[in-house]
Coordinates of C-alpha atoms in Angstrom, one line a residue:
M1 CA -108.3 5.7 173.5
S2 CA -108.2 7.2 177.0
A3 CA -111.1 5.9 179.3
T4 CA -114.2 8.2 179.2
P5 CA -114.4 10.0 182.6
K6 CA -117.5 9.8 184.8
K7 CA -119.8 12.5 184.6
N8 CA -119.5 15.3 186.7
R9 CA -122.1 15.2 189.9
A10 CA -123.4 18.6 188.9
A11 CA -125.6 17.0 186.7
R12 CA -126.9 14.7 189.2
R13 CA -127.2 17.3 191.7
I14 CA -129.6 19.4 189.3
L15 CA -131.9 16.3 189.6
A16 CA -131.3 15.7 193.3
T17 CA -132.5 19.6 194.0
A18 CA -135.0 19.8 191.7
A19 CA -138.2 20.4 194.2
G20 CA -141.2 18.0 193.4
L21 CA -139.8 16.0 190.9
A22 CA -139.8 12.4 190.5
T23 CA -136.0 11.9 190.0
A24 CA -136.1 7.9 190.0
G25 CA -138.4 8.5 187.0
A26 CA -136.0 11.0 185.4
M27 CA -132.9 8.8 185.9
V28 CA -134.6 6.2 184.2
A29 CA -135.6 8.7 181.3
A30 CA -132.0 9.0 181.2
L31 CA -131.1 5.9 180.1
P32 CA -133.9 5.0 177.4
A33 CA -133.0 2.1 174.9
G34 CA -131.0 3.3 172.2
A35 CA -129.0 5.6 174.7
D36 CA -125.6 6.9 172.9
D37 CA -122.1 5.4 174.5
R38 CA -122.2 7.8 177.6
G39 CA -125.6 6.4 178.5
R40 CA -127.5 9.7 177.1
P41 CA -130.8 9.7 175.1
A42 CA -130.1 10.6 171.4
G43 CA -132.4 12.1 168.9
N44 CA -136.4 13.0 169.2
H45 CA -138.4 11.3 172.2
G46 CA -141.7 12.9 171.9
R47 CA -142.7 15.8 173.8
T48 CA -138.9 16.5 174.6
V49 CA -135.8 17.0 172.7
D50 CA -132.3 16.2 173.7
V51 CA -129.7 18.9 172.2
Q52 CA -126.2 18.3 172.5
L53 CA -124.2 21.3 173.2
L54 CA -120.6 21.0 172.6
S55 CA -118.5 23.7 173.7
F56 CA -114.9 25.1 174.1
N57 CA -112.9 28.2 174.9
D58 CA -109.7 30.2 174.7
L59 CA -108.2 28.3 171.7
H60 CA -105.7 31.2 171.0
G61 CA -104.7 30.0 167.7
N62 CA -103.1 26.6 169.1
L63 CA -103.7 24.3 166.0
E64 CA -100.6 22.3 166.8
P65 CA -100.5 20.5 170.4
P66 CA -99.1 22.8 173.0
A67 CA -95.8 22.1 174.0
G68 CA -94.8 21.1 177.4
S69 CA -96.9 21.5 180.7
S70 CA -98.8 24.2 178.3
G71 CA -100.4 21.0 176.6
Q72 CA -101.3 18.8 179.9
V73 CA -104.5 18.7 182.0
T74 CA -104.6 17.1 185.2
R75 CA -107.1 14.3 186.3
T76 CA -107.7 13.4 190.1
H77 CA -108.5 9.6 190.5
P78 CA -110.9 8.5 193.3
D79 CA -108.0 7.5 195.5
G80 CA -106.9 11.0 195.6
T81 CA -103.7 10.5 193.3
T82 CA -103.6 12.7 190.2
T83 CA -102.4 12.0 186.6
K84 CA -101.6 14.5 183.8
I85 CA -102.5 14.0 180.3
D86 CA -101.0 15.3 177.2
A87 CA -103.8 17.3 175.3
G88 CA -104.8 19.6 172.8
G89 CA -104.3 20.1 168.7
V90 CA -107.0 20.7 166.4
E91 CA -105.9 17.5 164.7
Y92 CA -107.4 15.6 167.9
L93 CA -109.7 18.1 168.6
A94 CA -111.7 17.7 165.3
T95 CA -111.6 13.5 165.6
H96 CA -113.3 14.0 169.3
L97 CA -116.0 16.5 168.2
R98 CA -116.8 14.4 165.1
E99 CA -117.2 11.3 167.0
A100 CA -119.0 13.1 170.0
R101 CA -121.7 13.9 167.5
K102 CA -122.4 10.8 166.2
G103 CA -125.8 9.5 167.2
N104 CA -126.6 13.3 167.9
R105 CA -129.6 14.6 165.3
Y106 CA -129.5 17.8 167.5
S107 CA -126.3 19.0 168.0
V108 CA -124.7 22.7 168.2
T109 CA -121.1 24.0 168.7
A110 CA -120.3 26.8 170.6
A111 CA -117.4 28.8 172.0
A112 CA -116.8 31.8 174.6
G113 CA -114.1 33.8 173.1
D114 CA -110.4 34.3 172.5
M115 CA -110.4 31.6 169.9
I116 CA -107.5 33.7 167.9
G117 CA -105.0 36.6 169.1
G118 CA -101.9 35.5 171.5
S119 CA -101.4 32.6 169.0
P120 CA -98.1 30.5 168.3
L121 CA -96.9 31.8 164.9
L122 CA -98.2 29.3 163.0
S123 CA -101.4 31.1 163.5
G124 CA -100.2 34.7 164.4
L125 CA -97.9 34.9 161.7
F126 CA -100.6 35.2 159.4
H127 CA -102.8 37.2 161.4
D128 CA -105.1 34.4 162.8
E129 CA -106.2 33.0 159.4
P130 CA -105.3 29.6 159.9
T131 CA -107.6 29.2 162.8
I132 CA -110.6 30.8 161.4
E133 CA -110.2 28.3 158.8
A134 CA -109.8 25.7 161.3
L135 CA -112.8 26.5 163.0
N136 CA -114.7 26.4 160.0
K137 CA -113.9 22.9 159.2
L138 CA -115.0 21.9 162.9
K139 CA -118.3 23.3 162.0
L140 CA -118.0 25.8 165.1
D141 CA -121.9 27.2 165.0
V142 CA -121.5 30.4 166.8
S143 CA -118.7 32.1 169.4
S144 CA -119.0 35.1 171.5
V145 CA -115.8 37.5 171.1
G146 CA -113.1 37.7 173.9
N147 CA -110.7 40.5 174.9
H148 CA -108.1 39.2 172.6
E149 CA -110.2 39.1 169.6
F150 CA -109.4 42.9 169.9
D151 CA -105.6 42.8 169.6
E152 CA -105.5 44.1 166.5
G153 CA -108.7 46.5 166.4
A154 CA -112.0 46.3 165.4
K155 CA -111.7 46.5 161.9
E156 CA -109.5 43.3 162.2
L157 CA -112.0 41.3 163.9
A158 CA -114.5 42.9 161.5
R159 CA -112.3 41.0 158.8
M160 CA -112.1 37.8 160.7
Q161 CA -115.8 37.9 160.5
D162 CA -116.3 38.8 156.6
G163 CA -113.0 37.7 155.1
G164 CA -110.6 39.6 152.7
C165 CA -107.0 39.9 152.6
H166 CA -105.0 41.6 155.2
P167 CA -104.6 45.3 154.7
T168 CA -101.0 45.7 154.7
A169 CA -99.9 42.3 154.6
G170 CA -102.4 41.3 151.5
C171 CA -103.0 37.7 150.8
F172 CA -100.8 34.9 152.0
E173 CA -101.7 32.4 150.0
E174 CA -101.3 33.0 145.9
G175 CA -104.9 33.0 144.3
K176 CA -106.8 32.6 147.4
T177 CA -108.7 35.3 149.4
F178 CA -109.5 34.6 152.8
R179 CA -113.0 34.0 153.4
G180 CA -113.6 34.9 156.9
A181 CA -115.6 32.8 159.6
K182 CA -118.8 30.9 158.6
F183 CA -120.0 31.1 162.2
P184 CA -121.2 34.5 163.6
Y185 CA -119.0 36.2 166.5
L186 CA -121.2 37.9 168.8
A187 CA -120.6 40.7 170.4
A188 CA -123.6 42.0 172.6
N189 CA -121.8 44.0 174.9
V190 CA -119.3 46.0 172.3
T191 CA -120.6 49.0 171.1
D192 CA -119.4 51.8 168.9
E193 CA -119.0 54.9 170.9
K194 CA -120.6 57.0 168.3
T195 CA -123.7 54.8 167.4
G196 CA -124.3 53.2 170.5
K197 CA -124.8 49.8 168.3
P198 CA -123.4 46.5 168.6
I199 CA -120.2 46.3 166.5
L200 CA -121.4 42.7 165.3
D201 CA -124.3 40.8 166.2
P202 CA -125.7 40.6 169.6
Y203 CA -127.3 37.0 169.3
F204 CA -127.7 34.1 167.1
I205 CA -130.8 31.7 167.1
W206 CA -129.9 28.2 166.2
E207 CA -133.0 26.2 164.6
R208 CA -133.1 22.3 163.9
G209 CA -136.1 20.6 163.3
G210 CA -138.3 22.8 165.0
V211 CA -136.3 23.6 167.8
K212 CA -134.8 27.2 168.8
I213 CA -132.2 28.0 170.9
G214 CA -130.8 31.5 171.5
F215 CA -127.3 32.2 172.1
I216 CA -126.2 35.7 173.3
G217 CA -122.3 36.3 173.1
V218 CA -120.7 39.0 175.2
T219 CA -117.1 39.5 176.3
L220 CA -115.8 40.9 179.9
E221 CA -116.5 44.5 180.6
G222 CA -113.0 45.1 181.8
T223 CA -111.8 44.1 178.4
A224 CA -110.9 47.8 177.7
N225 CA -108.4 47.5 180.7
I226 CA -106.7 44.4 179.2
V227 CA -106.3 45.5 175.6
T228 CA -103.9 47.9 174.2
A229 CA -105.6 51.3 174.0
E230 CA -105.4 51.1 169.8
G231 CA -107.2 47.7 169.8
V232 CA -109.8 49.0 171.8
K233 CA -110.2 52.8 170.2
G234 CA -113.8 53.9 169.7
L235 CA -115.1 50.9 171.6
K236 CA -117.6 50.6 174.7
F237 CA -117.8 47.6 176.7
G238 CA -120.9 47.0 178.9
D239 CA -121.9 45.2 181.9
E240 CA -122.3 41.6 181.1
V241 CA -125.2 41.0 183.2
E242 CA -127.4 44.1 182.0
T243 CA -126.5 43.2 178.1
I244 CA -127.8 39.3 178.6
N245 CA -130.7 40.0 180.1
K246 CA -131.8 42.9 177.9
Y247 CA -131.1 40.4 174.8
T248 CA -132.9 37.7 176.6
K249 CA -136.1 39.7 176.5
V250 CA -135.5 40.6 172.8
L251 CA -135.2 36.6 171.9
E252 CA -138.2 35.9 174.3
R253 CA -140.3 38.5 172.0
K254 CA -139.2 36.5 169.3
G255 CA -140.8 33.3 170.6
V256 CA -137.2 31.8 171.6
K257 CA -137.6 31.1 175.0
S258 CA -134.3 28.6 175.3
V259 CA -131.3 30.7 176.1
V260 CA -127.5 30.2 176.5
A261 CA -125.4 32.9 177.5
L262 CA -121.6 32.6 176.0
I263 CA -119.6 34.7 178.3
H264 CA -115.9 35.6 177.9
E265 CA -115.6 35.9 181.6
G266 CA -114.8 33.2 184.2
G267 CA -114.0 31.7 187.6
A268 CA -111.3 29.8 189.7
P269 CA -112.1 26.2 191.0
A270 CA -110.7 25.5 194.0
S271 CA -108.8 22.5 192.3
S272 CA -106.7 22.3 188.6
S273 CA -108.2 19.0 187.9
Y274 CA -110.6 19.2 185.0
N275 CA -113.0 16.7 186.6
Y276 CA -113.1 18.4 190.0
D277 CA -116.4 18.5 191.4
C278 CA -117.2 22.4 192.2
D279 CA -120.3 21.6 193.8
S280 CA -119.2 19.7 196.6
P281 CA -120.5 20.2 199.2
G282 CA -123.0 22.5 197.8
A283 CA -123.9 24.1 194.3
G284 CA -120.9 26.3 193.1
D285 CA -119.2 26.2 196.5
G286 CA -115.7 25.2 195.2
I287 CA -115.6 28.0 192.3
S288 CA -114.9 31.8 193.0
G289 CA -114.1 34.8 190.7
P290 CA -116.4 37.3 188.3
I291 CA -118.6 34.7 187.1
V292 CA -120.2 33.6 190.2
D293 CA -121.6 37.1 190.8
I294 CA -122.7 37.2 187.2
A295 CA -124.3 33.9 187.0
K296 CA -126.4 34.7 190.1
N297 CA -127.9 37.7 188.6
L298 CA -128.5 36.8 185.2
S299 CA -132.1 36.3 184.4
P300 CA -133.8 32.6 185.1
Q301 CA -134.7 32.7 181.3
V302 CA -131.1 32.2 180.4
D303 CA -130.8 28.3 180.7
A304 CA -126.9 27.7 180.6
L305 CA -123.8 29.4 180.7
V306 CA -120.7 28.6 178.3
T307 CA -117.8 30.6 180.0
G308 CA -114.2 31.3 179.5
H309 CA -111.4 33.9 180.1
T310 CA -109.8 32.4 183.0
H311 CA -108.0 29.2 181.5
Q312 CA -109.8 27.0 183.7
A313 CA -111.7 23.5 183.7
Y314 CA -115.1 23.7 185.6
V315 CA -118.6 22.5 185.0
C316 CA -120.5 23.9 188.1
T317 CA -124.1 24.6 189.2
I318 CA -124.6 28.0 190.5
P319 CA -127.9 29.5 191.8
D320 CA -129.8 31.6 189.6
P321 CA -131.9 34.8 190.7
A322 CA -134.8 32.6 191.6
G323 CA -132.6 30.1 193.8
K324 CA -132.6 27.3 190.8
P325 CA -129.3 25.4 189.8
R326 CA -128.1 26.4 186.7
M327 CA -125.1 24.7 184.7
V328 CA -121.9 27.2 184.4
T329 CA -119.1 25.6 182.2
S330 CA -115.6 26.0 180.8
A331 CA -113.1 24.2 179.2
A332 CA -109.6 25.2 180.5
S333 CA -107.9 26.5 177.5
F334 CA -105.6 26.0 174.1
G335 CA -108.1 23.2 172.8
K336 CA -107.2 20.6 175.6
L337 CA -110.6 20.2 176.6
Y338 CA -114.3 19.9 175.4
T339 CA -117.7 20.1 177.1
D340 CA -120.6 18.0 176.2
T341 CA -123.8 19.3 177.5
T342 CA -127.2 18.0 177.1
L343 CA -129.9 20.4 177.1
T344 CA -133.5 18.7 177.1
Y345 CA -135.8 20.8 175.1
D346 CA -139.5 20.8 175.7
R347 CA -141.3 21.4 172.5
R348 CA -144.4 22.5 174.0
T349 CA -142.9 25.3 176.5
K350 CA -140.1 25.9 173.8
D351 CA -138.2 26.0 176.8
I352 CA -135.1 24.1 178.4
V353 CA -135.9 21.6 181.3
R354 CA -133.5 22.7 183.4
T355 CA -133.9 20.0 185.7
S356 CA -132.3 17.3 183.1
V357 CA -129.3 19.3 182.2
E358 CA -126.2 17.4 182.7
S359 CA -122.6 18.2 181.3
A360 CA -118.9 16.9 181.7
N361 CA -115.7 18.0 180.4
Y362 CA -113.6 15.4 178.2
V363 CA -109.9 15.4 177.6
V364 CA -108.8 15.9 173.9
S365 CA -106.6 13.4 174.3
R366 CA -104.0 12.6 171.5
D367 CA -104.5 8.5 171.3
V368 CA -106.8 9.1 168.3
P369 CA -106.5 9.3 164.8
K370 CA -105.9 12.7 163.4
A371 CA -108.2 14.6 161.6
A372 CA -106.7 14.5 157.9
D373 CA -108.2 17.6 157.0
M374 CA -106.8 19.3 160.1
T375 CA -103.3 17.7 159.0
S376 CA -103.4 19.0 155.7
L377 CA -104.1 22.4 157.2
I378 CA -101.4 22.7 159.5
G379 CA -98.7 21.4 156.6
R380 CA -100.2 23.9 154.3
W381 CA -99.6 26.9 156.8
N382 CA -96.4 25.5 158.1
T383 CA -94.7 25.5 154.5
L384 CA -95.2 29.0 154.3
A385 CA -94.2 29.7 157.8
A386 CA -91.0 27.2 157.8
P387 CA -88.2 29.7 156.8
I388 CA -89.0 32.1 159.7
A389 CA -90.2 29.5 162.3
N390 CA -87.1 27.2 162.1
K391 CA -84.3 30.0 162.5
P392 CA -82.2 28.9 165.8
Q393 CA -82.1 31.6 168.5
G394 CA -80.6 30.2 171.3
F395 CA -80.0 27.1 173.7
I396 CA -81.3 25.8 176.5
S397 CA -80.7 23.0 179.2
A398 CA -84.5 22.2 180.3
D399 CA -88.0 23.2 179.9
I400 CA -88.4 26.4 181.1
N401 CA -91.8 27.1 182.6
G402 CA -94.0 30.2 181.4
R403 CA -97.5 29.7 180.7
G404 CA -97.6 25.9 182.4
S405 CA -96.2 27.3 185.5
T406 CA -98.7 27.8 188.4
A407 CA -96.4 29.7 190.6
Y408 CA -96.4 33.8 191.0
E409 CA -93.2 33.6 190.0
K410 CA -92.3 31.7 186.7
P411 CA -88.8 30.9 185.6
L412 CA -89.7 31.9 182.3
G413 CA -91.0 35.2 183.4
D414 CA -87.5 35.7 185.3
L415 CA -85.7 35.2 182.1
I416 CA -87.8 37.7 179.7
A417 CA -87.4 40.2 182.5
D418 CA -84.0 39.6 182.4
A419 CA -83.7 39.9 178.6
Q420 CA -85.9 43.1 178.7
L421 CA -83.3 44.7 181.3
A422 CA -80.2 43.6 179.4
G423 CA -81.5 45.2 176.1
L424 CA -82.5 48.6 177.4
A425 CA -80.1 48.9 180.3
P426 CA -77.3 50.6 178.3
A427 CA -77.6 54.6 178.8
D428 CA -78.5 55.0 174.8
K429 CA -81.2 52.7 175.0
G430 CA -83.1 53.7 178.2
G431 CA -81.0 53.1 181.0
A432 CA -83.4 50.8 182.8
R433 CA -82.4 49.2 185.8
I434 CA -85.8 47.4 186.6
A435 CA -87.8 45.3 183.9
L436 CA -91.2 44.2 184.7
M437 CA -93.2 41.7 182.4
N438 CA -97.1 41.4 182.8
P439 CA -97.7 37.4 183.4
G440 CA -100.5 37.5 180.9
G441 CA -98.3 38.1 177.9
I442 CA -96.4 34.7 178.4
R443 CA -98.3 32.5 176.3
A444 CA -96.2 29.2 176.8
D445 CA -93.2 27.4 178.2
L446 CA -89.7 27.1 176.7
V447 CA -89.6 23.0 175.6
Y448 CA -86.2 21.4 175.8
K449 CA -87.6 18.9 173.3
A450 CA -87.3 19.7 169.8
S451 CA -90.6 20.4 168.0
G452 CA -89.2 19.8 164.8
S453 CA -85.7 19.1 163.1
E454 CA -83.9 21.3 165.2
G455 CA -82.4 19.1 167.7
D456 CA -83.3 19.2 171.7
G457 CA -82.6 22.2 173.7
V458 CA -82.3 24.7 170.3
V459 CA -84.9 27.6 170.9
T460 CA -86.4 28.4 167.3
Y461 CA -87.9 31.7 166.0
G462 CA -91.3 29.9 166.1
E463 CA -90.9 28.6 169.6
A464 CA -89.7 32.2 170.8
F465 CA -92.7 33.7 169.2
T466 CA -95.4 31.1 170.6
V467 CA -94.0 32.6 174.0
Q468 CA -94.2 36.4 172.9
P469 CA -96.8 36.4 170.3
F470 CA -98.3 40.1 170.2
T471 CA -94.8 41.9 169.4
N472 CA -95.1 44.6 172.1
M473 CA -92.5 47.7 171.8
M474 CA -90.5 48.3 174.9
N475 CA -90.8 51.3 176.8
V476 CA -88.2 52.9 179.4
V477 CA -89.7 55.4 181.9
D478 CA -89.3 57.3 185.0
L479 CA -90.9 55.8 188.2
T480 CA -90.5 56.7 191.6
G481 CA -89.9 54.3 194.5
A482 CA -93.5 55.5 195.6
Q483 CA -94.8 54.5 192.2
L484 CA -92.9 51.2 191.9
I485 CA -94.5 50.2 195.3
A486 CA -98.0 51.3 194.5
A487 CA -97.8 48.7 191.1
L488 CA -96.7 45.9 193.6
Q489 CA -99.7 46.7 195.7
Q490 CA -101.9 46.9 192.8
Q491 CA -100.9 43.3 191.9
V492 CA -103.0 42.0 194.7
S493 CA -105.6 44.8 195.2
G494 CA -108.6 46.7 193.6
S495 CA -109.6 45.1 190.3
N496 CA -106.7 42.3 191.0
E497 CA -107.2 41.3 194.5
A498 CA -109.7 38.3 193.7
S499 CA -106.9 37.3 191.0
P500 CA -103.5 38.6 191.4
K501 CA -101.4 39.5 188.7
I502 CA -98.0 38.9 189.9
L503 CA -95.4 41.1 187.5
Q504 CA -92.2 39.2 186.7
V505 CA -89.3 40.8 187.8
S506 CA -85.6 41.2 186.6
R507 CA -82.4 40.2 188.6
G508 CA -81.7 42.4 191.3
F509 CA -85.3 43.4 192.5
T510 CA -86.8 41.3 195.4
Y511 CA -89.6 41.4 197.9
T512 CA -91.7 40.1 200.0
L513 CA -95.3 38.7 198.9
D514 CA -97.4 37.8 202.1
M515 CA -100.7 36.2 200.9
T516 CA -102.0 35.5 204.1
K517 CA -103.0 39.0 204.2
T518 CA -105.6 41.0 202.4
G519 CA -105.3 43.7 199.4
A520 CA -102.1 45.9 199.3
A521 CA -100.8 44.7 202.8
R522 CA -99.9 41.3 201.0
I523 CA -96.6 43.5 200.2
D524 CA -94.0 43.8 202.6
V525 CA -93.1 47.5 202.1
A526 CA -89.9 47.3 204.0
S527 CA -88.5 44.1 201.9
V528 CA -88.6 45.9 198.5
K529 CA -85.1 46.3 197.5
L530 CA -82.8 46.8 194.3
D531 CA -79.6 45.3 194.3
G532 CA -79.9 44.5 198.3
E533 CA -80.7 48.2 198.5
P534 CA -84.4 49.3 200.0
L535 CA -86.3 51.0 197.5
D536 CA -86.3 54.9 197.9
P537 CA -89.7 56.0 197.8
A538 CA -88.6 59.6 196.8
K539 CA -86.2 58.5 194.3
T540 CA -86.6 58.0 190.8
Y541 CA -85.8 55.1 188.7
R542 CA -85.7 53.8 184.9
V543 CA -88.0 51.3 184.8
A544 CA -88.8 48.9 181.5
M545 CA -91.5 47.2 180.5
N546 CA -94.0 46.8 177.4
E547 CA -96.2 49.3 175.8
F548 CA -99.2 47.6 177.3
L549 CA -98.2 47.7 180.7
A550 CA -96.7 51.1 180.4
G551 CA -100.3 52.3 179.5
G552 CA -101.6 50.9 182.7
G553 CA -102.8 47.7 181.3
D554 CA -104.1 44.8 183.6
G555 CA -104.9 47.1 186.4
F556 CA -101.7 49.1 187.1
P557 CA -102.7 52.8 186.9
A558 CA -99.5 53.5 189.0
L559 CA -97.5 52.3 185.8
A560 CA -99.1 54.7 183.6
Q561 CA -97.8 57.6 185.5
G562 CA -94.1 56.9 184.1
R563 CA -92.1 59.9 182.4
N564 CA -90.0 60.6 180.3
K565 CA -90.7 57.8 177.7
L566 CA -87.9 56.2 175.8
V567 CA -89.4 53.4 173.2
G568 CA -87.3 50.7 172.6
A569 CA -87.2 47.5 170.5
S570 CA -90.0 44.7 170.6
D571 CA -90.2 42.2 173.5
L572 CA -90.0 39.5 170.8
D573 CA -86.5 40.9 169.5
L574 CA -85.0 41.8 173.0
F575 CA -85.7 38.0 173.9
N576 CA -84.4 36.6 170.7
A577 CA -81.2 38.9 171.1
Y578 CA -80.5 37.9 174.8
L579 CA -80.8 34.2 173.8
A580 CA -78.3 34.7 171.0
A581 CA -75.8 36.9 173.2
N582 CA -76.1 34.3 176.6
S583 CA -76.0 30.8 175.5
S584 CA -74.7 28.4 172.9
A585 CA -74.9 24.7 172.1
G586 CA -72.2 24.3 174.9
A587 CA -73.6 26.6 177.4
P588 CA -77.1 26.5 177.3
I589 CA -79.3 28.6 179.8
A590 CA -80.6 27.0 182.6
P591 CA -83.9 27.5 183.9
P592 CA -83.5 30.4 186.5
A593 CA -84.3 29.9 190.0
A594 CA -87.5 32.1 190.2
D595 CA -86.2 33.4 193.7
R596 CA -86.7 37.2 193.6
I597 CA -90.2 37.1 195.2
T598 CA -90.4 35.4 198.5
V599 CA -94.3 34.3 199.0
I600 CA -96.0 33.4 202.3
K601 CA -98.8 31.6 202.3

């Protein structure tokens, strides 16, 4: 078993900055006789009770260990060196969570959204029923919804909650009806446009032995901008802060003074290491992004924030409106980490003693025994998926990184864009000259090592599906050069300025991205070329992209201005066709050079 990482210093900083507290006494109290193996008190100690909050986020149906760099986390050692650790897989997550719960009478497990959606074939092929079943076995107590919970619309999300067979695919296992989630999905800020009421429960009260903690769950206000229009039809997404503050007051009126917010919105720490201290030198100094402003404006009555969406790992304290430090956590993605937070509950005040809150992220390492019930679950669904999943599609000579790449231009992004251009360039297919791919639609890496018995370098249908699981239909539209340049500028300005969304581009399309500048000025307009010729603002170009981008998704309103739309095959079909036509066992596809976008930092 991997060594237990040191506690994040955020916990100590809360103790140290709490004015008027006897910190020495508090530190002594943190190590009573009978403390657990991490040096924390377990169970009931008179007036106060330590509640263990285990949390994770952005699982995205990754039941099997994520392959390649998508399945690794980075640990920074005291000497500054780093180590990559293979992590994730529900067989291991179950073992780690069950071990962590031992000795903790008061333990609650919560998630911050995107448990489903964008899932590998093992879950996605069955509309994520396997993932909900796994989460039930993990004894998840509560989760907020995320944007991907809406990929198939509100009715399908309701089915995930309540159960029942899929309306068109039916029941996947003979004699079995899907039973739905045993945990409540919370959607406090997602309301029906007609009634104004939340489509699911806004909050959940966890209670054990007289201890009550309220959980309020929200997704990001901008969900409608990053989900297909059909998925969010008839829904309204409210402001995160206003919604949580509203329901905090509702919980207070019910006598619940301890509140945890589950927020599917997040931030970006200055380091990608899961054990980075983002409170150095001051509280929250090492983190940026939307969650910072949210945290600073949420009611001081909220005791902790469990967050997600950005797929980053952090354990930070960010001051609340009263200036007091408050814990904000995120456990990366794909089940590679889990967060263990201690909430000290005062039985007299019925509130959390915020100065005693401590938290740390732990690696879901793969050097522990697999949970037998999860192995059985995976085997059962894999048997059903095998006839489709194991079909070879093509060949690669080495890993082609997509989700696991931190670069703006990803090798797998280039390959996908090239596949889309190749499939849609013929005159009768749309006549495309350029293809654009959104980076968030690339859900994994293509990994050289065999995932099963297919052999190294063979890309199976299951692996290709894991990379592009949404089966978006492709569109080819007319855009002027000026509209294309506007789209490039929207990558790094407006809603995308704080967290750029760099479109992946097909061969022949080149430009310079200058990140030393700000906003739209980051795009060197004079450098934008197609096949070596400067892009003409007045000229019309046929451009291929998936239907999500063609609708202006991900903050690209310029792309929604396209005219003369032709609907083509799905992105996955084009990708598989390209692999088949352009690779063989003797001539596999090599990783693209990723040299189309020149980046100045």
